[in-house]
PDB file of C-alpha atoms and ligand atoms in Angstrom:
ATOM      1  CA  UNK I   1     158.650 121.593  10.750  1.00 56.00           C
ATOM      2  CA  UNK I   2     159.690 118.389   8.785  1.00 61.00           C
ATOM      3  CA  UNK I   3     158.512 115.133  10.281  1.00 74.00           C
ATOM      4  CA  UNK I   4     160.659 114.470  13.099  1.00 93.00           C
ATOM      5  CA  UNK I   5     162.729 111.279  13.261  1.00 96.00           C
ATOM      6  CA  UNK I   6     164.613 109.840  16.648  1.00 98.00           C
ATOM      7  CA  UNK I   7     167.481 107.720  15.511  1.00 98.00           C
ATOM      8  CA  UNK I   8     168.393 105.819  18.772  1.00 98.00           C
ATOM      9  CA  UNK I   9     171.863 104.446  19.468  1.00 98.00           C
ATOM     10  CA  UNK I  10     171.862 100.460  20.104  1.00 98.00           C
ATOM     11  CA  UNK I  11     174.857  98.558  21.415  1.00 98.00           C
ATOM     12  CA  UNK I  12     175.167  94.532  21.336  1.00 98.00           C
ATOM     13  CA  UNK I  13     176.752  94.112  25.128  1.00 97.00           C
ATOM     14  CA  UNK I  14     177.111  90.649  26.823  1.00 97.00           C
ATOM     15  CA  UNK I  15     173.981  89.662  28.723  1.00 96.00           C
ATOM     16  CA  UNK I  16     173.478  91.571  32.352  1.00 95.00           C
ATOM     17  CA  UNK I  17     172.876  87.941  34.136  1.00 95.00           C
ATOM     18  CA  UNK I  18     176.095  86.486  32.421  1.00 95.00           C
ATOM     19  CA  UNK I  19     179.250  86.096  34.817  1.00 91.00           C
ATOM     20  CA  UNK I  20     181.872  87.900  32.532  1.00 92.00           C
ATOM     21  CA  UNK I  21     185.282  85.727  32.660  1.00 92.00           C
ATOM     22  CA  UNK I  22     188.325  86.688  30.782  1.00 93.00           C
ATOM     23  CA  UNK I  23     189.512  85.004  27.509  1.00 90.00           C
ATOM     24  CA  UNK I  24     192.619  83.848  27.366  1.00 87.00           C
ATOM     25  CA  UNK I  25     195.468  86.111  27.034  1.00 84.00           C
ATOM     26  CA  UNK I  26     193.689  88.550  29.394  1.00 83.00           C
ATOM     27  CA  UNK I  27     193.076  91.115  27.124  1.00 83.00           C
ATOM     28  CA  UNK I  28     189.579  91.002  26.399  1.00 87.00           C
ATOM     29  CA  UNK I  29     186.648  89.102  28.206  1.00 92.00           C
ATOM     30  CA  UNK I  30     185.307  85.708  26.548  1.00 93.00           C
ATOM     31  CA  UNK I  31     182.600  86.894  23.730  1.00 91.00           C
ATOM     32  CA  UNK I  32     182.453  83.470  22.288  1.00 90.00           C
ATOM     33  CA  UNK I  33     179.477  81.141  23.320  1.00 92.00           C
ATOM     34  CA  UNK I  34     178.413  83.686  25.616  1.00 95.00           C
ATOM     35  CA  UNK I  35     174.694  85.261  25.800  1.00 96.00           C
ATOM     36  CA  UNK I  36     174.751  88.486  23.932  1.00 97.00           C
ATOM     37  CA  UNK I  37     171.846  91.475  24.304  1.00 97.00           C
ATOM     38  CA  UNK I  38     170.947  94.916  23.336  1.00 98.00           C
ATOM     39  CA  UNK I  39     172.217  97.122  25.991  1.00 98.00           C
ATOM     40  CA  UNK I  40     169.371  97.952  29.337  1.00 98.00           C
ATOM     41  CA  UNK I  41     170.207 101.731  28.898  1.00 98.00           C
ATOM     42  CA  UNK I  42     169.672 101.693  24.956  1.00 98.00           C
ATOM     43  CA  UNK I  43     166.220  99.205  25.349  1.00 98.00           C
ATOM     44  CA  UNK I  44     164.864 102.490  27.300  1.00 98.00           C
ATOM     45  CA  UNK I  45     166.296 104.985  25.051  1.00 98.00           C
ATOM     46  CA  UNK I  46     164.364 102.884  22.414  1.00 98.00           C
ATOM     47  CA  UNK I  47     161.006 102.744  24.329  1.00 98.00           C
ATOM     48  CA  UNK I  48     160.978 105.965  24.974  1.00 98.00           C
ATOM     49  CA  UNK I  49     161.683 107.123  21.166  1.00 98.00           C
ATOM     50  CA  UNK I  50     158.828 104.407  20.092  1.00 98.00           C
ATOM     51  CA  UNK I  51     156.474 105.746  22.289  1.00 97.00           C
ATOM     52  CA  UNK I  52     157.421 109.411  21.299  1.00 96.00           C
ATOM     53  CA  UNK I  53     156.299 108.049  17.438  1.00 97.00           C
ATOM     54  CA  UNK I  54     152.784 106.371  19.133  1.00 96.00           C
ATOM     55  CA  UNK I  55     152.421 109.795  20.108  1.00 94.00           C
ATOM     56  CA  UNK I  56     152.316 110.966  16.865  1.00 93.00           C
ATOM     57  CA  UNK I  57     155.322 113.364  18.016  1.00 93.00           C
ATOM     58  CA  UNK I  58     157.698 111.545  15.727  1.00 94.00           C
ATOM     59  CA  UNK I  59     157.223 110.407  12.503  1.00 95.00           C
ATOM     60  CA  UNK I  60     160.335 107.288  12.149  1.00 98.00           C
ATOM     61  CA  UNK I  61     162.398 105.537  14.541  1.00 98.00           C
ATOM     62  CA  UNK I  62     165.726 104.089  13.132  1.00 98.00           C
ATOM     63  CA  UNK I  63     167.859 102.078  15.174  1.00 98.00           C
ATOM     64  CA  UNK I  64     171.359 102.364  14.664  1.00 98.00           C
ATOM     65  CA  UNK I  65     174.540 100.234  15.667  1.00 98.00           C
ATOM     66  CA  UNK I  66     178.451 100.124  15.248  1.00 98.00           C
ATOM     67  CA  UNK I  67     179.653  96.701  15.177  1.00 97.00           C
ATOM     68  CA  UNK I  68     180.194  93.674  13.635  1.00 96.00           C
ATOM     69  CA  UNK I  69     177.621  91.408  11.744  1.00 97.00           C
ATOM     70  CA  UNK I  70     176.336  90.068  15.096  1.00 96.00           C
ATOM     71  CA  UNK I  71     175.164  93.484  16.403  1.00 97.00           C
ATOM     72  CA  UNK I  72     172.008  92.746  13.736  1.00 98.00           C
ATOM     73  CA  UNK I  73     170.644  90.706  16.333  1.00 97.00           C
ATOM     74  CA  UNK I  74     170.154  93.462  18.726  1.00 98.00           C
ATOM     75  CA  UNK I  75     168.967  95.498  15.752  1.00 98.00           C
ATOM     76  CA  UNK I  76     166.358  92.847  15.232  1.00 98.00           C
ATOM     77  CA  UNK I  77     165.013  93.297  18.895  1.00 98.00           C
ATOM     78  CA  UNK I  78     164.604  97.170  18.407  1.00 98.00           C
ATOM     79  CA  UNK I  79     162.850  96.301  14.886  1.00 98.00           C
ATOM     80  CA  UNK I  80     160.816  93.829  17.007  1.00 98.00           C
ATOM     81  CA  UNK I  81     160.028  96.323  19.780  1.00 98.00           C
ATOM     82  CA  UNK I  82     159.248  98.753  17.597  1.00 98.00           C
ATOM     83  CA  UNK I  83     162.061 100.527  15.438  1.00 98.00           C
ATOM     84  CA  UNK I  84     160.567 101.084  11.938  1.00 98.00           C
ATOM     85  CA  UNK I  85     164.318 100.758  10.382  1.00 98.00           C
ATOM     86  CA  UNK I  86     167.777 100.080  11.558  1.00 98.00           C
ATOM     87  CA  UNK I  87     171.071 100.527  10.681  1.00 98.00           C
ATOM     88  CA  UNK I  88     174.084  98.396  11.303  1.00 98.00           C
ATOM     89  CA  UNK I  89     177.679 100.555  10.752  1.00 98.00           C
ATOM     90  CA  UNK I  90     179.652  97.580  10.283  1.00 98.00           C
ATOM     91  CA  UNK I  91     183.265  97.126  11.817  1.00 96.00           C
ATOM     92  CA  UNK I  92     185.184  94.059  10.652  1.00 95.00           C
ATOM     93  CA  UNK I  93     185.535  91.386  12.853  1.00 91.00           C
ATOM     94  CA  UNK I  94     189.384  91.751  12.666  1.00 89.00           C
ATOM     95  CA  UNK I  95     189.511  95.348  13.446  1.00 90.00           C
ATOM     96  CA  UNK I  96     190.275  96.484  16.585  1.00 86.00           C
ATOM     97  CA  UNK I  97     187.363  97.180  19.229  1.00 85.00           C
ATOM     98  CA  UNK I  98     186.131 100.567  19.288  1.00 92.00           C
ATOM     99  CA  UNK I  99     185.907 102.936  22.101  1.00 92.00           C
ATOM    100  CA  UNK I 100     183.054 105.826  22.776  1.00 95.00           C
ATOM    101  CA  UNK I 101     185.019 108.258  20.603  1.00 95.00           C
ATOM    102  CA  UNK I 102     185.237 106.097  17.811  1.00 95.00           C
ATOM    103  CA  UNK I 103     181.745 105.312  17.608  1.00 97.00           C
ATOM    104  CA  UNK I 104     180.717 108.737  18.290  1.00 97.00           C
ATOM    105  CA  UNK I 105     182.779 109.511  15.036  1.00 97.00           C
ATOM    106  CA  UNK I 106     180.424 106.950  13.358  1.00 97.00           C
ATOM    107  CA  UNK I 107     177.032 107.863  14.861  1.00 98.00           C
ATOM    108  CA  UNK I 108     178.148 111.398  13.930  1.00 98.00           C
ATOM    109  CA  UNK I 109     178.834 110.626  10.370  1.00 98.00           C
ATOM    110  CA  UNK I 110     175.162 108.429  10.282  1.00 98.00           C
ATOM    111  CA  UNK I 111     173.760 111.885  11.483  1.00 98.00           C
ATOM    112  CA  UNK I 112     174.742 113.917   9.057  1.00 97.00           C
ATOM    113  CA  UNK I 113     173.643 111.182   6.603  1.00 97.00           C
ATOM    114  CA  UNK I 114     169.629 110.738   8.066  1.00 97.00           C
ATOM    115  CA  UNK I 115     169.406 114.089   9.668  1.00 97.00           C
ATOM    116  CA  UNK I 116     167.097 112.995  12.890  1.00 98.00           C
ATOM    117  CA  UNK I 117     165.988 115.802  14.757  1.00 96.00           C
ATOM    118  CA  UNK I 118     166.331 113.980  17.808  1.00 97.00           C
ATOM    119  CA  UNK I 119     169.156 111.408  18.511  1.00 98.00           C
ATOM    120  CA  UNK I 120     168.378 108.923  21.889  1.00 98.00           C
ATOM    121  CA  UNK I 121     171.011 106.832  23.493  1.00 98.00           C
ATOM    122  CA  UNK I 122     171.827 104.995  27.019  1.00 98.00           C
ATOM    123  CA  UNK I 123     173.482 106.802  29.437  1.00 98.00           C
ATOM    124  CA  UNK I 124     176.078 103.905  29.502  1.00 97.00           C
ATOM    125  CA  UNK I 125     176.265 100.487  28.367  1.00 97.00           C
ATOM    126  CA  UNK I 126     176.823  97.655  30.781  1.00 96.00           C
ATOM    127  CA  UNK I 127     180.034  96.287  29.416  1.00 93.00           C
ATOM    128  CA  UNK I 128     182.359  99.045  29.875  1.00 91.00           C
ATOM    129  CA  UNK I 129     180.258 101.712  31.699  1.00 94.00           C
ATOM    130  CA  UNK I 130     182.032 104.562  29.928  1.00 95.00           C
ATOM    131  CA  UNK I 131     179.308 107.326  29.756  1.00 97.00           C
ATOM    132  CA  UNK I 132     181.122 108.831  26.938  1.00 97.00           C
ATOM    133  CA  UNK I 133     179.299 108.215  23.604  1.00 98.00           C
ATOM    134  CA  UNK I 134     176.588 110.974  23.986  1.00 98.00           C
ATOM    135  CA  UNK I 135     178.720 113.664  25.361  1.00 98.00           C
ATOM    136  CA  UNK I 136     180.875 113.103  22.670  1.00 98.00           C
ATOM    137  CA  UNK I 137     178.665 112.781  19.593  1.00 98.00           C
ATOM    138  CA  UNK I 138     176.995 116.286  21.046  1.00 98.00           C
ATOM    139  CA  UNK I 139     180.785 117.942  21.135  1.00 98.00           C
ATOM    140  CA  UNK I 140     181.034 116.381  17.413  1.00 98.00           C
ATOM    141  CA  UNK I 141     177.582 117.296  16.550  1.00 98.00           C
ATOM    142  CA  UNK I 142     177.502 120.400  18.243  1.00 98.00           C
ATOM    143  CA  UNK I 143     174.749 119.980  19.765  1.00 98.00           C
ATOM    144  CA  UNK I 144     172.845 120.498  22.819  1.00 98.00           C
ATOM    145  CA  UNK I 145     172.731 117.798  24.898  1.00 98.00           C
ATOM    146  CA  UNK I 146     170.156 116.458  28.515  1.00 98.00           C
ATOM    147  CA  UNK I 147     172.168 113.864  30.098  1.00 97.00           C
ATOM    148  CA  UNK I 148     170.626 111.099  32.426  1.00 97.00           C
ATOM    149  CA  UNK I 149     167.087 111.575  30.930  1.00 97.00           C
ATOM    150  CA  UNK I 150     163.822 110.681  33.778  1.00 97.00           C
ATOM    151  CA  UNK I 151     161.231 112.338  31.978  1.00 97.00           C
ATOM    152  CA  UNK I 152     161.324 113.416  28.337  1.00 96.00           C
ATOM    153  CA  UNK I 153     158.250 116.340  26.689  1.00 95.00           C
ATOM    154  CA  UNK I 154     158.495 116.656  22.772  1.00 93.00           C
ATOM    155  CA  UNK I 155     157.088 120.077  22.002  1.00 87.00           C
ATOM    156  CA  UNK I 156     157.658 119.982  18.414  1.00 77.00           C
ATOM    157  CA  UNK I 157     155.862 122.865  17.026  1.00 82.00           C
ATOM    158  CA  UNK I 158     158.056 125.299  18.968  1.00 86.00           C
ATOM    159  CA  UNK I 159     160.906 123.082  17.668  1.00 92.00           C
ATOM    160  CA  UNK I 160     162.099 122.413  21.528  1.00 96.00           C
ATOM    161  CA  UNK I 161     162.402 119.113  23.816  1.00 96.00           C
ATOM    162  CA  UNK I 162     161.456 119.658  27.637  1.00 97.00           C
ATOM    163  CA  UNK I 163     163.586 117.261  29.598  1.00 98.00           C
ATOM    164  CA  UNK I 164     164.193 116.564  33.475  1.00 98.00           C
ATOM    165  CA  UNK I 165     167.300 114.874  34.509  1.00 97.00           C
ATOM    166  CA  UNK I 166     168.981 113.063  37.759  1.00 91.00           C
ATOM    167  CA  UNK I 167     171.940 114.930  39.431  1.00 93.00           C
ATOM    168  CA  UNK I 168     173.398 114.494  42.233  1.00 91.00           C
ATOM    169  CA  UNK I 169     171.417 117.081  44.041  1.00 91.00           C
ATOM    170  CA  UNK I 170     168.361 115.934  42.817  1.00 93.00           C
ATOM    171  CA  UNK I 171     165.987 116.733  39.718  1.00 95.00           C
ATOM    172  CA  UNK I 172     167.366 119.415  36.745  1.00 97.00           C
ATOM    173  CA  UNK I 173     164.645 120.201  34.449  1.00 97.00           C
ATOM    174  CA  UNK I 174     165.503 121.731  31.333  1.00 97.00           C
ATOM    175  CA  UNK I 175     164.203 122.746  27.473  1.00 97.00           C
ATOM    176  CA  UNK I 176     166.777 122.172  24.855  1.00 97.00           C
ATOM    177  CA  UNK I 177     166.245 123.063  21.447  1.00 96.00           C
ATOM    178  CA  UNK I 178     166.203 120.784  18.431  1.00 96.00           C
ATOM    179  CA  UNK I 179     168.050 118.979  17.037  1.00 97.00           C
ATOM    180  CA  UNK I 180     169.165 117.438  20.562  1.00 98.00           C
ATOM    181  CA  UNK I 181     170.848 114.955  21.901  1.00 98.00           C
ATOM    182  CA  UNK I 182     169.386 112.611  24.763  1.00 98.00           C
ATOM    183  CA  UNK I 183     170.807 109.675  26.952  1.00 98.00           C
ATOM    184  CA  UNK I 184     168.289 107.935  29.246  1.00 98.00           C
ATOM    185  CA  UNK I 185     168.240 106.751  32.720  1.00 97.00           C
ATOM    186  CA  UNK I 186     166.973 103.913  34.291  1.00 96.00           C
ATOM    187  CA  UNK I 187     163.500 105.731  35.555  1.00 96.00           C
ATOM    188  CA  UNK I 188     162.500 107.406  32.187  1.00 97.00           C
ATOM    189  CA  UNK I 189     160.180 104.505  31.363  1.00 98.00           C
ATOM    190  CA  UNK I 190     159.618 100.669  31.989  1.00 98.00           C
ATOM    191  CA  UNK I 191     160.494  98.961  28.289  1.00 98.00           C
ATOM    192  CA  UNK I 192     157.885  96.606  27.220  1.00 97.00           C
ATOM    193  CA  UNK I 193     158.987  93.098  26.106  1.00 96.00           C
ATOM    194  CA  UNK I 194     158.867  91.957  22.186  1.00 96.00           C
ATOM    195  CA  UNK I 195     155.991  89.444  21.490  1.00 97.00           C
ATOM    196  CA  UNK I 196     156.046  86.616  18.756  1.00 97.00           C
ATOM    197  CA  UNK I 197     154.080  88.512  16.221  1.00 97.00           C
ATOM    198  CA  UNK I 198     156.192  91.556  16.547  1.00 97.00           C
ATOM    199  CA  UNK I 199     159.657  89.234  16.403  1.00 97.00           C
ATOM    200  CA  UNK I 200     157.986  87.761  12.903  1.00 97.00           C
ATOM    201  CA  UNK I 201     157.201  90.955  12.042  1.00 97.00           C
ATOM    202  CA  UNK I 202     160.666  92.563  12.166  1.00 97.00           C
ATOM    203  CA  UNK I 203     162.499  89.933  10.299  1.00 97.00           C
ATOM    204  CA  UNK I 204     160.731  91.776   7.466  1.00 97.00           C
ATOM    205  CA  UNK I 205     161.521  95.155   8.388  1.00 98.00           C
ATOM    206  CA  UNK I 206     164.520  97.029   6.711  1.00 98.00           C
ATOM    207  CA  UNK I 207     168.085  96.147   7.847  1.00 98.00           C
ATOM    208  CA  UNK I 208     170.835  98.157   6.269  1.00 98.00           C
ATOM    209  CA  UNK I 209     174.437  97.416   6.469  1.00 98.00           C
ATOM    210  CA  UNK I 210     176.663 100.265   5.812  1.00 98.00           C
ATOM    211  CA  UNK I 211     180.248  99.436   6.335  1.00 97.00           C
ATOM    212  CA  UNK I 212     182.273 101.856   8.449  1.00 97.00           C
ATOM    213  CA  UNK I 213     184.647 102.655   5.939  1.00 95.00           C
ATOM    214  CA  UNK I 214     182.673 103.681   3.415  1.00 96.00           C
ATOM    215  CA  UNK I 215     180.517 106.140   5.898  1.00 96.00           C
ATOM    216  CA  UNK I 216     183.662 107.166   6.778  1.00 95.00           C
ATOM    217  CA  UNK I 217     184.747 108.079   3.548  1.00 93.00           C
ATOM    218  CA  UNK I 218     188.070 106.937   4.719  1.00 91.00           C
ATOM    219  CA  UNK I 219     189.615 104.079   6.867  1.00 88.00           C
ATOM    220  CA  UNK I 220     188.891 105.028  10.303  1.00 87.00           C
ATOM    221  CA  UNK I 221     191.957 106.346  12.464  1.00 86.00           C
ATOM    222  CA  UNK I 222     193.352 103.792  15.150  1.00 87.00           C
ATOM    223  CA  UNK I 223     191.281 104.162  18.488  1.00 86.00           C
ATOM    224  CA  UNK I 224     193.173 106.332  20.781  1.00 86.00           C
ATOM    225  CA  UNK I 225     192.746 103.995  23.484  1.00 85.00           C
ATOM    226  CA  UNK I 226     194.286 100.132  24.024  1.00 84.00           C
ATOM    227  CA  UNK I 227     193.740  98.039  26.251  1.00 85.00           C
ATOM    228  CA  UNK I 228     196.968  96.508  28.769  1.00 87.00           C
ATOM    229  CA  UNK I 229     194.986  94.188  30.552  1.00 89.00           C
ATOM    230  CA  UNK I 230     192.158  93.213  32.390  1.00 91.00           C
ATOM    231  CA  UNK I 231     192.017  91.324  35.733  1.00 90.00           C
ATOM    232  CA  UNK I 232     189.331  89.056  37.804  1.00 87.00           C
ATOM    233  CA  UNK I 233     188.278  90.379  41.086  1.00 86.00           C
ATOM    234  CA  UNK I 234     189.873  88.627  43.928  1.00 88.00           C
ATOM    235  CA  UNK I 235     188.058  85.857  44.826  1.00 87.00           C
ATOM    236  CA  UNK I 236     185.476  86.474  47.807  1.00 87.00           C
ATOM    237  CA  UNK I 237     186.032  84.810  51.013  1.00 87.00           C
ATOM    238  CA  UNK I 238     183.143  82.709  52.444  1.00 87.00           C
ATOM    239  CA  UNK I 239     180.441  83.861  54.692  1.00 87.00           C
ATOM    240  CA  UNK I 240     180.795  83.417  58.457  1.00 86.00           C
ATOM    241  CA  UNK I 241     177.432  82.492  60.489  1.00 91.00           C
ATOM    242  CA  UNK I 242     177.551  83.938  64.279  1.00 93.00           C
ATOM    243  CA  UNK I 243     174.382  83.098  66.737  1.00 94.00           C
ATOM    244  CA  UNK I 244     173.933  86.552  68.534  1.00 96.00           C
ATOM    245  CA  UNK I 245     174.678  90.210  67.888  1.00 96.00           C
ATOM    246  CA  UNK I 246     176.838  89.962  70.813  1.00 96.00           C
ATOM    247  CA  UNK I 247     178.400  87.065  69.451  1.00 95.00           C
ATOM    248  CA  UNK I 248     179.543  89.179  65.906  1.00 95.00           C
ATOM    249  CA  UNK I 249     180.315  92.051  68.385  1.00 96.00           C
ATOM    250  CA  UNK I 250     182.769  89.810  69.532  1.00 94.00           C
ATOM    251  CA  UNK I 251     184.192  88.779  66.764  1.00 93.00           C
ATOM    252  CA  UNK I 252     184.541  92.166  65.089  1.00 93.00           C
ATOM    253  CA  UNK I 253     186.409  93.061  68.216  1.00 95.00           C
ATOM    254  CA  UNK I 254     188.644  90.383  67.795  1.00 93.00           C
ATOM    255  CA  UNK I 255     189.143  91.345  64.553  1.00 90.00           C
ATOM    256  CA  UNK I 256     190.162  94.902  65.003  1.00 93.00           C
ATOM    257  CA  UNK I 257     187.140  95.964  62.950  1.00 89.00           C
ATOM    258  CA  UNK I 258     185.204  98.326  65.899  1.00 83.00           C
TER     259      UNK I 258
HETATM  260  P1  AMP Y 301     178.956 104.248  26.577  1.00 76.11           P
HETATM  261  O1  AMP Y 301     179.389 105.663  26.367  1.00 76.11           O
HETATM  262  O2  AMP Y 301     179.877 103.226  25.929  1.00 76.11           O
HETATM  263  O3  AMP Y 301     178.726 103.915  28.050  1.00 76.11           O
HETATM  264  O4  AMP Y 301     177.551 104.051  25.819  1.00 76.11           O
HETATM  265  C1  AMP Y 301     176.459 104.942  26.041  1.00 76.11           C
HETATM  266  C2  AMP Y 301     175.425 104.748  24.950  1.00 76.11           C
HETATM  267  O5  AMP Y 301     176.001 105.073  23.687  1.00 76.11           O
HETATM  268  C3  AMP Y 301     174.839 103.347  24.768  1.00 76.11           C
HETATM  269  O6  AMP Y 301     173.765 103.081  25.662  1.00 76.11           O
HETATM  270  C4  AMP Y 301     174.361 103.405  23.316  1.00 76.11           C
HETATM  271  O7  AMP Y 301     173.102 104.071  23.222  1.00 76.11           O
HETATM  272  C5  AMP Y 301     175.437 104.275  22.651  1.00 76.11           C
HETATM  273  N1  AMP Y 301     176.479 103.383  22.083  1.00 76.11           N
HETATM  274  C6  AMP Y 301     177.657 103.026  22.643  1.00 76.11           C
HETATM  275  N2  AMP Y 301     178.323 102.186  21.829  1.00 76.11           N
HETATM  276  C7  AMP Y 301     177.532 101.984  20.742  1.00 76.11           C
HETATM  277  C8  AMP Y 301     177.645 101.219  19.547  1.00 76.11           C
HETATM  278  N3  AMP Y 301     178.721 100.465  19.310  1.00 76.11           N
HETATM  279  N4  AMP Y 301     176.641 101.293  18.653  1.00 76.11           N
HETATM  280  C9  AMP Y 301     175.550 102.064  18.874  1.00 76.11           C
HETATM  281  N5  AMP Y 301     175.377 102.812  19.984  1.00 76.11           N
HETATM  282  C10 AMP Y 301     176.366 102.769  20.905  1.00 76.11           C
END
């Protein structure tokens, strides 16, 4: 079998500990001056596919993201925590932003263009917790796909990837063969944290901009989906201290809560 190479999906989201607010118009939330990282779900679809290469199971790691100039910063932390290469499909800052299906399209397109054998993502990024982009890229890839990824076996001699995965009912466990698409959970591994060497070291790692057009090989269709507009959460009322249990049994009576 060739030498097997895990591209891995990497999405610039707005940092987990920021308090999103809305910009103004209410259309989109406020990106400017605001702490930007690379997605939780993709850092452990990322660890997982670097440690997979330690292994000696894979041979390359590329890192691979659809967005504007300012997603190379995220591709710069998986260079620093261990992507050999990345890829940035680039979206102009004008366009419009794109939804799971769009950048499925564009993943799909970068497939078909590196050929990995193995293509890791997040089960969902933190900004708009679709859950979409795998499923979708396996439709357009036709591909098998292991959702929700806690455990991940390469077996690639006999060409196959053991996985186990969470359901609702528990644990699925399940061999799919390659090529395969995976999305990771939050138990598949613990990521490790980029050190100063490493960050000096990617800065000289290879960064390649490919602009989404051009993969493409035509102007990419309008997203299907726009966006009306988005709301805050009502405000939450304060707190109430009581002194006693029967004292908040009380007062839930009163308040037609028991
Ligand atoms: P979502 O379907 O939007 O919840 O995203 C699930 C996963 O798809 C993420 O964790 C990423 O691995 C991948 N993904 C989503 N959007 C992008 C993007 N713009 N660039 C690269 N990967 C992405």
């Amino acid at each position: 079998m060739a030498p097997l190479k895990v591209l891995v999906g990497v999405k610039r989201v707005i940092d987990f500990a920021v308090k999103v607010r809305l910009a103004p118009g209410g259309q989109r939330v406020q990106e400017q001056g605001v702490k930007h990282s690379m997605n939780p779900f993709c850092e452990i679809a990322l660890e997982e596919a670097v440690r997979l290469r330690e292994r000696g199971d894979a041979a390359e790691v590329i890192a691979a993201s659809v967005g504007t100039r300012q997603s190379q910063d995220a591709l710069r932390t998986a260079l620093a925590l261990g992507a050999d290469r990345a890829v940035l499909v680039e979206v102009p800052e004008a366009a419009p932003p794109l939804g799971p299906r769009e950048v499925a399209a564009a993943l799909g397109e970068l497939v078909r263009r590196e050929r990995p054998l193995l293509v890791l993502l997040g089960k969902q990024a933190i900004d708009d917790d679709c859950n979409q982009t795998g499923q979708i890229l396996a439709a357009i890839l036709d591909w098998p796909q292991g959702t929700f990824l806690s455990h991940l076996e390469l077996a690639p001699a006999s060409g196959s990837v053991r996985i186990q995965r969470e359901v609702d009912g528990g644990l699925e466990r399940l061999r799919l063969r390659l090529p395969a698409l995976l999305t990771a959970d939050l138990r598949l591994n613990e990521p490790r944290y980029a050190t100063l060497p490493n960050i000096m070291k990617a800065k000289k790692k290879p960064l390649e901009l490919v602009p989404l057009a051009e993969l493409l090989g035509a102007p990419p269709p309008p997203p299907k989906l726009r966006v009306l507009r988005l709301e805050e959460p009502p405000a939450r009322q304060g707190g109430q201290r009581v002194e006693s249990v029967a004292a908040l049994l009380e007062r839930l009576a009163a308040a037609g809560r028991l």
